[in-house]
């Protein structure tokens, strides 16, 4: 069962000072961090979390929140005062130094804030350092290091010394060193914090790409919330040694556990974090193509809108129809809705960031359609929802404000038309589908 | 050993004088009677080392040694230094102090090497253990502040007149900076780099060899430089106990009030000091710095780091 998680931490404490045991007992009995200050400094208090294989797990907190101490307990650089750490199912708290070194060689590597390269060795030898420690023969480790260096974009720099490289490139060497070791888990301690913003962004993107290719489990420490939101599959927010919330970026942003987290996320660029899926509404104004023009017209009348989405088999999105053209079809007695079908102006995928929704939303009066990878309509994002999400107010969606494209044909005209041509009972052919 | 100490104690009760000197003397007497074999072995080893090194420097004709020293200076520091040293060393020959200078050089080299063999491991130990550091530090303070002449007395008793008591007193006197600089250098190595070694599963020995010592090397070399300089400053004192060399003539100049002789021998010390100091200081710097021209060329080939 232990291999369900790459890293499991439970009840971790780290207390620096003269009387850690006493401080620990008091903390466990409910004392606050300030109350035990005389006995020692509690850097990490009762931290528990699990990291799934292949996940990017971000630990975020301000300096002094204990995140660096926490990450150093995960590979045993600091011995926990209490609690357990399991890496790939193996307990590492309290094991002998030689066993610990073995686990570090095989299972868990690390990238450092200030790169921590060996300045007297070439880029290639630095990248191969972990393999050297593992005892890999020289020729093989050089080949593997070359391969990884090329992957991180350092081809041609192998024989340079670290001091000849820019900060961003040095950290690529640090990343290459950790990747070359081929461990399952990668710890990254403020790995991009010392870099310029532009290079930091580039490195973040590269890390996401590399993670996708190599499937490493990454535990990433940062004080930068935007970085946490960009990288993290899940985020643990730390404050004063305690983990105050663990959740996906969306959860942290839309449902902060307490005022501290709320304040923290206040300044986040929400448009770059929230996804279409996170804010979308259930699609209401939809009609099946097979239901025909009359059904479409009826939906338009009920929803008081000029356009509806048209779905094919399996809820695939075919396009939209507009009220005037549907009205003409109904008047002409047509049974098929296809002649009125137009291409959907704006579709996005579920994981599109809100920042990518502005343009489609501006171009079309319709709500932006959200589709999955099989082009099935899963939701819509009306403009009002988009704005509400950015302002972090709970959008009050009513029939009135959800309608972005108001009816262009008066309701009584539609009703009259339906009555004049129709015979079928209204409810039988209506397909709203919104609550399916 | 115990009896004279208690005797001293009785006298302290009578007169109020602390019989520290008597205790030291009784320890000395104990050591000379019971451990003389041990000190004879040490004496033989040190004497052997000195003779070997002395033969290398004082044996061949002076111009061969000068050529070697000047070429080494050219290699390490460049032509200006080599030219200056050539003039200086020829001056030493000119005032007939060449042989003395070579004896002194041999003494300094032997004493420095032995001091470093003791000091560097001790420095590594004190860098790793705060307890060891707390114990060793006051001892080093004691060794450094005790007047150097005082070491000569027991050294004379234990090793008899000659070059060996000079070497021993020099080692003790010059030891401290070697230990201190080594400790400082290793403690000053970037914590993160050491952590990197640990994080990838390197053993403590490997971290010491591959990370701590190489990165601490400039500081350790500064310590080596200091050890050599302190050794050189001891040669005159060593001359007083019969170690042949420049010190002998300085002492002779002093006892005969012969300023000329004193200055001639003193100049020799100065020139040796400048040579050894500049050479070890240059070696303390990173390797590339030794080839200024080649390095400039290499820098041109290197593409500027792109802000990738």
XYZ file of C-alpha atoms in Angstrom:
744
model
C 0.000 0.000 0.000
C 2.915 2.260 0.682
C 3.715 2.650 -2.993
C 0.478 4.462 -3.614
C 2.418 7.566 -2.719
C 5.885 8.692 -3.767
C 6.414 10.614 -0.556
C 4.391 10.388 2.622
C 4.978 12.658 5.574
C 3.008 12.211 8.730
C 3.131 14.145 11.962
C 6.485 15.740 11.148
C 8.016 18.044 13.735
C 11.343 19.812 13.671
C 12.355 21.786 16.713
C 15.738 23.454 16.971
C 17.097 24.323 20.381
C 18.237 22.895 23.660
C 15.146 20.987 24.736
C 13.351 19.750 21.622
C 11.629 16.842 23.420
C 10.068 19.050 26.039
C 8.990 21.549 23.395
C 7.511 18.716 21.346
C 5.406 17.469 24.232
C 4.103 20.953 24.914
C 3.272 21.505 21.242
C 1.441 18.196 21.141
C -0.455 19.222 24.230
C -1.652 22.265 22.323
C 0.881 24.946 23.179
C 1.490 27.595 20.529
C 4.769 28.235 18.782
C 5.343 31.387 20.835
C 4.702 29.617 24.142
C 7.548 27.165 23.598
C 9.970 29.798 22.290
C 12.048 29.465 25.470
C 12.649 25.776 24.833
C 13.464 25.969 21.157
C 12.372 27.130 17.749
C 9.656 25.033 16.187
C 10.442 25.195 12.483
C 7.916 22.571 11.412
C 4.867 21.596 13.432
C 2.774 18.508 12.768
C 3.131 18.468 8.993
C 1.359 15.649 7.172
C 0.816 15.208 3.462
C 1.078 12.629 0.706
C 2.555 13.188 -2.703
C 1.335 11.036 -5.551
C 3.743 9.624 -8.127
C 4.144 11.972 -11.084
C 2.688 14.926 -9.243
C 4.151 18.409 -8.855
C 3.529 19.169 -5.209
C 4.302 22.739 -4.233
C 5.003 23.828 -0.677
C 4.436 27.536 -0.466
C 5.096 29.946 2.364
C 6.950 33.098 3.271
C 10.498 32.960 4.571
C 10.560 31.554 8.069
C 7.454 29.485 7.491
C 9.475 26.277 7.756
C 9.280 25.140 4.154
C 13.054 24.769 3.698
C 13.298 22.762 6.903
C 10.393 20.622 5.757
C 11.988 19.769 2.418
C 15.269 18.926 4.154
C 13.498 16.385 6.312
C 12.168 14.646 3.216
C 15.662 13.493 2.235
C 17.054 13.323 5.737
C 19.348 16.341 5.616
C 17.568 17.253 8.836
C 16.517 14.531 11.218
C 12.866 15.092 12.221
C 12.258 15.676 15.930
C 9.199 13.487 15.567
C 7.106 11.953 12.835
C 7.672 9.760 9.841
C 8.801 10.281 6.266
C 8.422 7.554 3.677
C 10.051 7.865 0.281
C 8.849 5.335 -2.293
C 7.493 3.318 0.603
C 10.690 3.308 2.675
C 10.862 4.971 6.060
C 13.785 7.372 6.271
C 13.329 8.965 9.692
C 15.793 7.542 12.186
C 17.556 5.100 9.870
C 21.374 4.724 9.881
C 23.422 7.170 7.816
C 24.584 4.547 5.316
C 20.990 3.439 4.578
C 19.979 7.053 4.239
C 22.750 7.676 1.701
C 21.553 4.665 -0.247
C 18.001 6.045 -0.429
C 19.309 9.438 -1.473
C 21.331 7.852 -4.261
C 18.457 5.729 -5.493
C 15.215 7.519 -4.805
C 15.433 11.204 -4.094
C 17.541 14.026 -5.527
C 17.550 17.760 -4.997
C 17.900 21.101 -6.799
C 19.140 24.043 -4.742
C 18.266 27.709 -4.596
C 21.786 28.925 -5.303
C 22.552 26.041 -7.652
C 25.203 24.486 -5.340
C 27.362 23.397 -8.273
C 30.948 22.325 -7.756
C 32.816 25.381 -9.061
C 36.022 23.449 -9.723
C 34.386 20.959 -12.058
C 33.102 21.290 -15.605
C 29.418 21.464 -16.435
C 29.592 17.864 -17.646
C 31.249 16.601 -14.458
C 28.723 18.510 -12.395
C 25.837 16.976 -14.288
C 27.416 13.541 -13.852
C 28.164 14.049 -10.161
C 25.203 12.110 -8.812
C 26.023 9.241 -11.151
C 29.638 9.334 -9.990
C 28.439 8.902 -6.413
C 26.189 6.058 -7.534
C 29.292 4.356 -8.898
C 28.296 4.456 -12.567
C 31.362 3.880 -14.814
C 32.912 7.046 -16.262
C 31.986 6.477 -19.905
C 28.362 5.693 -19.141
C 27.865 8.568 -16.750
C 29.329 11.009 -19.234
C 27.011 9.735 -21.931
C 23.988 10.017 -19.669
C 25.000 13.464 -18.457
C 25.480 14.642 -22.066
C 22.028 13.369 -22.887
C 20.376 15.203 -19.995
C 22.375 18.385 -20.641
C 21.071 18.393 -24.200
C 17.557 17.947 -22.824
C 17.804 21.028 -20.655
C 19.271 23.022 -23.548
C 22.947 23.085 -22.625
C 24.385 21.304 -25.630
C 27.829 22.664 -26.402
C 28.441 23.942 -22.866
C 29.642 20.661 -21.388
C 33.276 21.653 -21.028
C 32.660 25.100 -19.514
C 33.098 25.823 -15.829
C 29.942 26.780 -13.884
C 31.347 30.268 -13.268
C 31.255 30.949 -17.005
C 27.481 30.403 -17.153
C 24.607 32.761 -16.428
C 22.376 32.065 -13.425
C 19.647 30.489 -15.521
C 22.120 28.178 -17.207
C 23.739 27.249 -13.912
C 20.359 26.192 -12.585
C 19.846 24.117 -15.720
C 23.045 22.319 -14.755
C 21.620 21.865 -11.248
C 18.443 20.474 -12.771
C 20.425 18.244 -15.137
C 22.441 16.896 -12.203
C 19.265 15.958 -10.372
C 17.580 14.505 -13.472
C 20.675 12.524 -14.450
C 20.587 10.745 -11.109
C 17.338 9.229 -12.358
C 15.619 9.165 -8.995
C 11.849 8.999 -8.793
C 11.526 12.020 -6.553
C 12.972 15.461 -7.164
C 13.131 18.042 -4.393
C 13.420 21.632 -5.569
C 14.242 24.182 -2.906
C 13.344 27.655 -4.170
C 15.001 26.457 -7.341
C 14.029 29.444 -9.485
C 13.915 32.168 -6.844
C 17.411 33.449 -7.571
C 16.680 33.915 -11.281
C 15.449 36.909 -13.252
C 11.665 36.928 -13.782
C 11.855 36.207 -17.521
C 14.279 33.336 -17.093
C 12.264 32.090 -14.156
C 9.164 31.859 -16.351
C 11.088 30.004 -19.001
C 12.485 27.562 -16.460
C 9.021 26.957 -15.031
C 7.711 26.112 -18.465
C 10.673 23.866 -19.145
C 10.162 22.107 -15.834
C 6.531 21.392 -16.658
C 7.594 20.003 -20.052
C 10.332 17.855 -18.531
C 7.979 16.573 -15.892
C 5.475 15.616 -18.553
C 8.165 13.738 -20.491
C 9.957 12.075 -17.604
C 7.089 11.606 -15.154
C 9.126 12.552 -12.072
C 7.496 13.297 -8.770
C 8.474 16.846 -7.933
C 8.243 18.583 -4.589
C 8.792 22.240 -5.215
C 9.362 24.860 -2.518
C 8.598 28.479 -3.281
C 7.565 31.747 -1.698
C 6.123 32.952 -4.986
C 2.405 32.251 -5.181
C 2.212 32.774 -8.932
C 4.957 30.198 -9.344
C 3.115 27.832 -7.021
C -0.109 28.289 -8.966
C 1.630 27.798 -12.293
C 3.546 24.662 -11.370
C 1.503 22.966 -8.724
C -0.862 20.090 -9.266
C -1.450 20.568 -5.558
C -0.218 23.225 -3.182
C 0.471 23.108 0.524
C 0.418 26.554 2.116
C 2.655 26.880 5.177
C 2.578 29.469 7.892
C 4.633 29.589 11.079
C 5.686 25.978 10.725
C 2.232 24.578 10.093
C 0.570 23.491 6.863
C -2.609 25.543 6.792
C -4.113 24.233 3.572
C -3.452 21.593 0.941
C -5.362 21.763 -2.300
C -5.319 22.337 -6.030
C -4.546 25.885 -7.203
C -8.244 26.378 -7.955
C -9.236 25.259 -4.469
C -6.686 27.474 -2.788
C -7.822 30.424 -4.851
C -11.559 29.996 -4.740
C -11.901 28.392 -1.340
C -9.098 29.595 0.946
C -9.053 27.756 4.277
C -8.593 30.869 6.377
C -7.954 34.589 6.245
C -4.223 34.109 5.975
C -4.504 32.074 2.791
C -7.155 34.438 1.486
C -4.881 37.391 2.061
C -2.035 35.534 0.471
C -3.936 34.726 -2.683
C -5.385 38.209 -2.872
C -2.762 39.478 -5.261
C -2.620 36.460 -7.496
C -3.263 36.986 -11.160
C -6.422 34.937 -11.147
C -6.761 34.986 -14.917
C -3.559 32.986 -15.161
C -4.540 30.434 -12.553
C -8.229 29.725 -12.880
C -9.273 27.444 -15.700
C -12.369 27.434 -17.852
C -13.434 24.237 -16.155
C -13.160 25.901 -12.756
C -15.586 28.708 -13.533
C -17.861 27.340 -16.247
C -21.633 27.064 -15.959
C -23.709 24.132 -16.988
C -24.870 24.743 -20.565
C -28.559 25.680 -20.635
C -29.334 27.020 -24.088
C -28.700 23.835 -26.021
C -30.724 21.743 -28.406
C -30.119 18.402 -30.083
C -29.773 18.638 -33.852
C -32.247 15.776 -34.183
C -34.899 17.699 -32.217
C -35.493 19.998 -35.164
C -36.221 23.710 -35.681
C -39.342 23.858 -33.579
C -37.561 22.547 -30.501
C -34.766 25.026 -31.048
C -37.194 27.868 -31.288
C -38.919 26.774 -28.143
C -35.637 26.741 -26.204
C -34.914 30.225 -27.465
C -38.285 31.450 -26.310
C -37.967 29.824 -22.869
C -34.434 31.088 -22.375
C -35.139 34.391 -24.079
C -31.999 34.187 -26.126
C -31.257 34.614 -29.798
C -28.811 31.726 -30.124
C -28.532 28.170 -28.840
C -25.796 25.559 -29.040
C -26.621 22.593 -31.222
C -25.428 19.164 -30.106
C -24.953 16.003 -32.128
C -24.796 12.409 -30.884
C -22.888 12.040 -27.608
C -23.273 15.748 -26.804
C -20.656 16.747 -29.369
C -20.841 20.401 -30.194
C -21.926 20.973 -33.794
C -22.450 24.724 -33.807
C -25.041 27.353 -33.051
C -28.316 28.487 -34.567
C -29.807 31.999 -34.472
C -33.432 32.855 -33.824
C -34.282 34.583 -37.162
C -32.991 31.725 -39.281
C -34.698 29.108 -37.105
C -37.899 31.139 -37.299
C -37.654 31.107 -41.093
C -37.128 27.330 -41.049
C -40.159 26.820 -38.821
C -42.279 29.060 -41.009
C -41.137 27.096 -44.044
C -42.201 23.919 -42.265
C -38.688 22.413 -42.348
C -37.973 19.375 -40.183
C -34.197 19.663 -40.280
C -32.240 22.204 -38.283
C -28.985 21.789 -40.292
C -29.519 24.608 -42.855
C -29.447 27.187 -40.057
C -26.355 25.712 -38.384
C -23.391 28.048 -38.012
C -19.963 27.429 -36.698
C -19.491 28.117 -33.000
C -17.627 31.358 -32.686
C -15.815 30.654 -29.467
C -14.742 27.311 -28.047
C -12.056 26.614 -25.515
C -10.867 23.445 -23.766
C -11.502 22.699 -20.097
C -7.949 23.483 -18.986
C -7.769 26.815 -20.817
C -6.729 29.621 -18.494
C -9.152 32.485 -18.091
C -6.607 34.777 -19.694
C -7.226 32.871 -22.918
C -10.989 33.377 -22.679
C -11.005 37.148 -23.005
C -10.538 37.253 -26.732
C -13.215 34.693 -27.643
C -15.582 36.288 -25.146
C -15.030 39.681 -26.699
C -15.514 38.455 -30.253
C -18.797 36.648 -29.780
C -22.038 37.643 -28.119
C -22.490 33.996 -27.163
C -21.140 32.455 -23.969
C -17.783 30.805 -24.632
C -18.283 27.096 -25.147
C -16.086 24.753 -23.137
C -15.443 21.399 -24.783
C -13.470 18.344 -23.760
C -10.909 16.563 -25.911
C -13.672 14.740 -27.816
C -15.379 18.014 -28.639
C -18.239 17.332 -26.219
C -19.835 20.416 -24.741
C -19.156 20.357 -21.014
C -20.028 23.908 -20.072
C -20.243 27.520 -21.038
C -18.635 30.643 -19.691
C -20.863 33.697 -20.115
C -19.113 37.054 -19.887
C -20.661 37.774 -16.531
C -19.188 34.585 -15.105
C -15.791 35.465 -16.476
C -15.860 38.867 -14.846
C -17.200 37.520 -11.586
C -14.400 34.926 -11.429
C -11.754 37.591 -11.897
C -13.275 39.817 -9.240
C -13.610 36.828 -6.914
C -17.265 37.456 -6.239
C -19.728 34.621 -6.187
C -21.489 35.064 -9.525
C -25.240 35.236 -9.130
C -26.376 33.670 -12.334
C -29.971 34.341 -13.107
C -31.842 33.739 -16.271
C -31.548 37.414 -17.069
C -27.882 38.112 -16.634
C -26.742 34.782 -18.033
C -28.114 35.734 -21.370
C -25.521 37.555 -23.304
C -27.275 37.465 -26.619
C -30.806 38.697 -25.960
C -33.628 37.656 -28.177
C -33.893 39.653 -31.369
C -37.364 38.354 -32.183
C -40.177 39.204 -29.783
C -41.440 36.312 -27.689
C -45.021 36.646 -28.856
C -43.929 36.361 -32.472
C -42.199 33.100 -31.676
C -45.161 31.834 -29.707
C -47.504 32.787 -32.490
C -45.322 31.066 -35.030
C -45.094 27.914 -32.949
C -48.866 27.906 -32.456
C -49.553 28.535 -36.112
C -47.320 25.754 -37.357
C -47.153 23.415 -34.465
C -49.163 20.562 -33.226
C -46.856 18.597 -30.942
C -47.013 19.145 -27.176
C -44.371 21.626 -26.259
C -42.585 19.839 -23.455
C -42.028 16.598 -25.368
C -39.491 17.983 -27.825
C -37.781 20.487 -25.604
C -34.186 19.631 -24.940
C -32.404 21.832 -22.562
C -29.946 19.291 -21.383
C -28.408 21.707 -18.951
C -29.004 19.582 -15.917
C -28.232 16.262 -17.489
C 57.646 12.497 39.477
C 55.089 12.729 42.246
C 57.551 13.300 45.086
C 59.124 16.554 43.834
C 55.659 17.877 42.986
C 54.412 17.287 46.505
C 57.675 18.771 47.715
C 56.900 21.886 45.708
C 53.486 21.878 47.291
C 55.023 21.924 50.803
C 57.182 24.858 49.873
C 54.140 26.659 48.459
C 52.445 26.273 51.823
C 55.546 27.726 53.508
C 56.413 30.577 51.143
C 53.231 31.258 49.165
C 55.054 30.948 45.839
C 53.374 28.776 43.187
C 55.998 26.210 42.173
C 54.871 26.054 38.518
C 58.413 26.042 37.210
C 59.376 23.171 39.480
C 56.413 21.132 38.304
C 57.364 21.698 34.697
C 60.945 20.746 35.469
C 59.911 17.574 37.209
C 57.730 16.653 34.224
C 60.699 17.363 31.988
C 62.937 15.183 34.121
C 60.369 12.397 34.027
C 60.118 12.653 30.260
C 63.877 12.718 29.660
C 64.501 9.686 31.853
C 61.585 7.577 30.676
C 60.912 8.650 27.091
C 64.405 9.404 25.852
C 64.179 6.522 23.360
C 61.105 8.050 21.795
C 62.739 11.442 21.477
C 65.868 9.885 19.996
C 63.722 8.382 17.258
C 62.061 11.732 16.567
C 65.440 13.395 16.541
C 66.762 10.873 14.048
C 63.738 11.322 11.767
C 63.876 15.117 11.793
C 67.630 15.132 11.350
C 67.326 12.730 8.433
C 64.676 14.846 6.743
C 66.689 17.982 7.239
C 69.885 16.427 5.896
C 68.108 15.148 2.811
C 66.518 18.492 1.974
C 69.694 20.349 2.878
C 71.704 18.161 0.496
C 69.299 18.999 -2.312
C 69.674 22.762 -1.822
C 73.192 23.208 -0.449
C 74.793 20.342 -2.402
C 74.718 21.485 -6.044
C 76.538 24.624 -7.269
C 74.638 27.806 -6.438
C 73.846 28.700 -10.054
C 71.876 25.506 -10.601
C 69.679 26.236 -7.589
C 69.264 29.862 -8.641
C 68.283 28.756 -12.142
C 65.679 26.348 -10.776
C 64.247 28.894 -8.318
C 64.095 31.660 -10.925
C 62.489 29.403 -13.533
C 59.892 28.351 -10.956
C 59.264 32.022 -10.245
C 58.848 32.696 -13.966
C 56.364 29.843 -14.273
C 54.319 30.825 -11.253
C 54.407 34.619 -11.286
C 55.973 35.972 -14.458
C 59.163 37.602 -15.664
C 59.223 40.671 -13.410
C 59.224 38.536 -10.293
C 61.799 36.159 -11.790
C 64.101 39.044 -12.639
C 63.791 40.563 -9.171
C 64.484 37.231 -7.530
C 67.488 36.633 -9.776
C 68.996 39.898 -8.561
C 68.128 39.125 -4.934
C 69.560 35.613 -4.954
C 72.752 36.798 -6.663
C 73.078 39.400 -3.903
C 72.883 36.597 -1.320
C 75.682 34.814 -3.158
C 77.603 38.113 -3.359
C 77.613 38.573 0.422
C 78.726 34.967 0.917
C 75.501 33.912 2.597
C 74.412 31.384 -0.030
C 75.168 28.235 1.987
C 73.583 29.685 5.100
C 70.510 30.659 3.087
C 70.166 27.106 1.737
C 70.490 25.608 5.246
C 67.780 27.989 6.386
C 65.592 27.141 3.407
C 65.944 23.437 4.204
C 65.015 24.058 7.845
C 61.980 26.126 6.851
C 60.781 23.535 4.359
C 61.140 20.607 6.767
C 59.526 22.493 9.655
C 56.673 23.785 7.477
C 55.940 20.404 5.961
C 55.835 18.704 9.370
C 53.752 21.550 10.788
C 51.275 21.172 7.920
C 51.139 17.397 8.273
C 49.975 18.018 11.831
C 47.957 21.175 11.235
C 45.755 20.251 8.247
C 44.230 17.068 9.727
C 43.806 18.893 13.024
C 42.066 21.714 11.166
C 39.753 19.227 9.435
C 38.917 17.696 12.813
C 38.146 21.038 14.411
C 36.023 22.043 11.408
C 33.867 18.944 11.833
C 33.529 18.892 15.586
C 32.638 21.882 17.709
C 33.980 20.052 20.753
C 37.372 19.512 19.137
C 37.366 23.148 18.090
C 36.625 24.298 21.638
C 39.492 22.177 22.988
C 42.071 22.989 20.339
C 41.492 26.742 20.131
C 42.856 27.684 23.602
C 45.825 25.373 23.082
C 46.652 27.175 19.842
C 46.284 30.520 21.605
C 48.728 29.307 24.228
C 51.227 28.039 21.650
C 51.085 31.259 19.682
C 51.433 33.707 22.551
C 54.067 31.889 24.582
C 57.390 33.578 23.736
C 59.109 31.459 21.117
C 62.359 31.345 23.091
C 60.635 29.298 25.791
C 60.159 26.373 23.410
C 63.873 26.232 22.868
C 64.631 25.252 26.444
C 62.784 21.913 26.624
C 63.602 21.317 22.955
C 67.298 21.645 23.804
C 66.964 19.296 26.740
C 65.033 16.688 24.785
C 66.824 16.889 21.430
C 70.249 18.276 22.352
C 72.071 21.044 20.500
C 71.758 21.166 16.711
C 69.156 21.670 14.048
C 66.447 19.427 15.561
C 65.481 21.611 18.561
C 65.280 24.486 16.073
C 62.931 22.502 13.865
C 60.783 21.408 16.822
C 60.475 24.931 18.239
C 59.641 26.206 14.741
C 56.953 23.573 14.229
C 55.259 24.400 17.527
C 55.440 28.099 16.864
C 54.199 27.871 13.258
C 51.491 25.267 13.802
C 48.612 27.532 14.823
C 47.806 29.359 11.556
C 47.818 26.068 9.673
C 45.105 24.686 11.958
C 43.113 27.901 12.090
C 43.083 28.545 8.344
C 42.150 24.951 7.560
C 39.240 25.099 10.003
C 38.163 28.486 8.684
C 38.382 27.328 5.075
C 36.334 24.187 5.578
C 33.742 25.893 7.745
C 33.482 28.621 5.112
C 32.577 26.264 2.267
C 29.115 27.095 0.920
C 26.658 25.083 3.023
C 24.449 24.414 0.041
C 27.272 22.784 -1.916
C 28.022 20.467 0.997
C 24.298 19.755 1.264
C 24.274 18.958 -2.434
C 26.920 16.297 -1.825
C 24.870 14.906 1.039
C 21.623 15.086 -0.902
C 23.038 12.932 -3.695
C 24.214 10.375 -1.150
C 27.955 11.107 -0.991
C 29.827 9.742 2.024
C 31.462 12.209 4.445
C 34.930 11.208 3.187
C 33.939 11.877 -0.409
C 32.423 15.229 0.524
C 35.677 16.137 2.268
C 37.828 15.107 -0.681
C 35.667 16.316 -3.554
C 33.932 19.349 -2.114
C 35.287 20.709 1.151
C 39.034 20.470 0.574
C 39.020 21.765 -3.016
C 36.744 24.673 -2.123
C 38.680 25.472 1.057
C 42.000 25.269 -0.789
C 42.583 29.016 -1.241
C 42.119 29.567 2.499
C 44.218 26.536 3.388
C 46.964 27.821 1.081
C 46.817 31.165 2.848
C 47.435 29.157 6.027
C 50.367 27.388 4.365
C 51.760 30.783 3.470
C 51.451 31.903 7.080
C 53.072 28.729 8.395
C 56.055 29.284 6.108
C 56.370 32.942 7.075
C 56.277 32.118 10.786
C 58.830 29.358 10.260
C 61.132 31.840 8.591
C 60.730 34.255 11.451
C 61.944 31.502 13.781
C 65.237 30.809 11.984
C 67.181 33.404 13.949
C 65.969 31.893 17.201
C 66.837 28.447 15.863
C 70.310 29.795 15.155
C 70.762 30.345 18.890
C 70.539 26.594 19.580
C 73.043 25.674 16.953
C 70.941 25.216 13.812
C 73.293 26.217 11.036
C 72.004 28.865 8.653
C 71.379 32.578 8.352
C 70.325 32.668 12.007
C 73.827 31.662 13.110
C 75.328 34.754 11.479
C 72.604 37.034 12.811
C 73.322 35.750 16.318
C 77.061 36.138 15.693
C 76.493 39.688 14.451
C 74.557 40.427 17.634
C 77.112 38.950 20.054
C 80.039 40.617 18.263
C 78.133 43.875 17.703
C 78.944 43.376 14.021
C 76.160 45.275 12.211
C 77.559 44.452 8.776
C 77.406 40.710 9.308
C 73.931 40.989 10.848
C 72.589 42.950 7.888
C 74.151 40.605 5.321
C 72.540 37.586 6.951
C 69.289 39.508 7.536
C 69.038 40.421 3.830
C 69.201 36.726 3.075
C 66.195 36.111 5.348
C 64.265 38.925 3.675
C 64.927 37.630 0.171
C 63.925 34.084 1.124
C 60.818 35.476 2.775
C 59.778 37.469 -0.303
C 60.385 34.470 -2.553
C 58.448 31.978 -0.420
C 55.619 34.405 0.290
C 54.995 35.393 -3.304
C 55.256 31.818 -4.540
C 52.839 30.337 -2.016
C 50.470 33.292 -2.386
C 50.341 32.675 -6.144
C 49.724 28.970 -5.628
C 46.830 29.798 -3.338
C 44.953 31.388 -6.216
C 42.881 29.379 -8.697
C 44.914 27.526 -11.249
C 43.894 29.490 -14.341
C 45.312 32.702 -12.933
C 48.809 31.367 -13.507
C 48.513 31.774 -17.255
C 47.230 35.273 -17.816
C 47.843 35.277 -21.541
C 46.405 31.860 -22.265
C 43.367 32.637 -20.190
C 42.638 35.829 -22.077
C 42.718 33.835 -25.300
C 40.391 31.210 -23.863
C 37.977 33.891 -22.728
C 37.743 35.165 -26.272
C 36.818 31.749 -27.587
C 34.125 31.408 -24.973
C 30.811 32.656 -26.278
C 29.233 35.116 -23.900
C 26.679 33.376 -21.728
C 23.378 33.980 -23.408
C 20.446 34.815 -21.248
C 18.735 31.660 -22.320
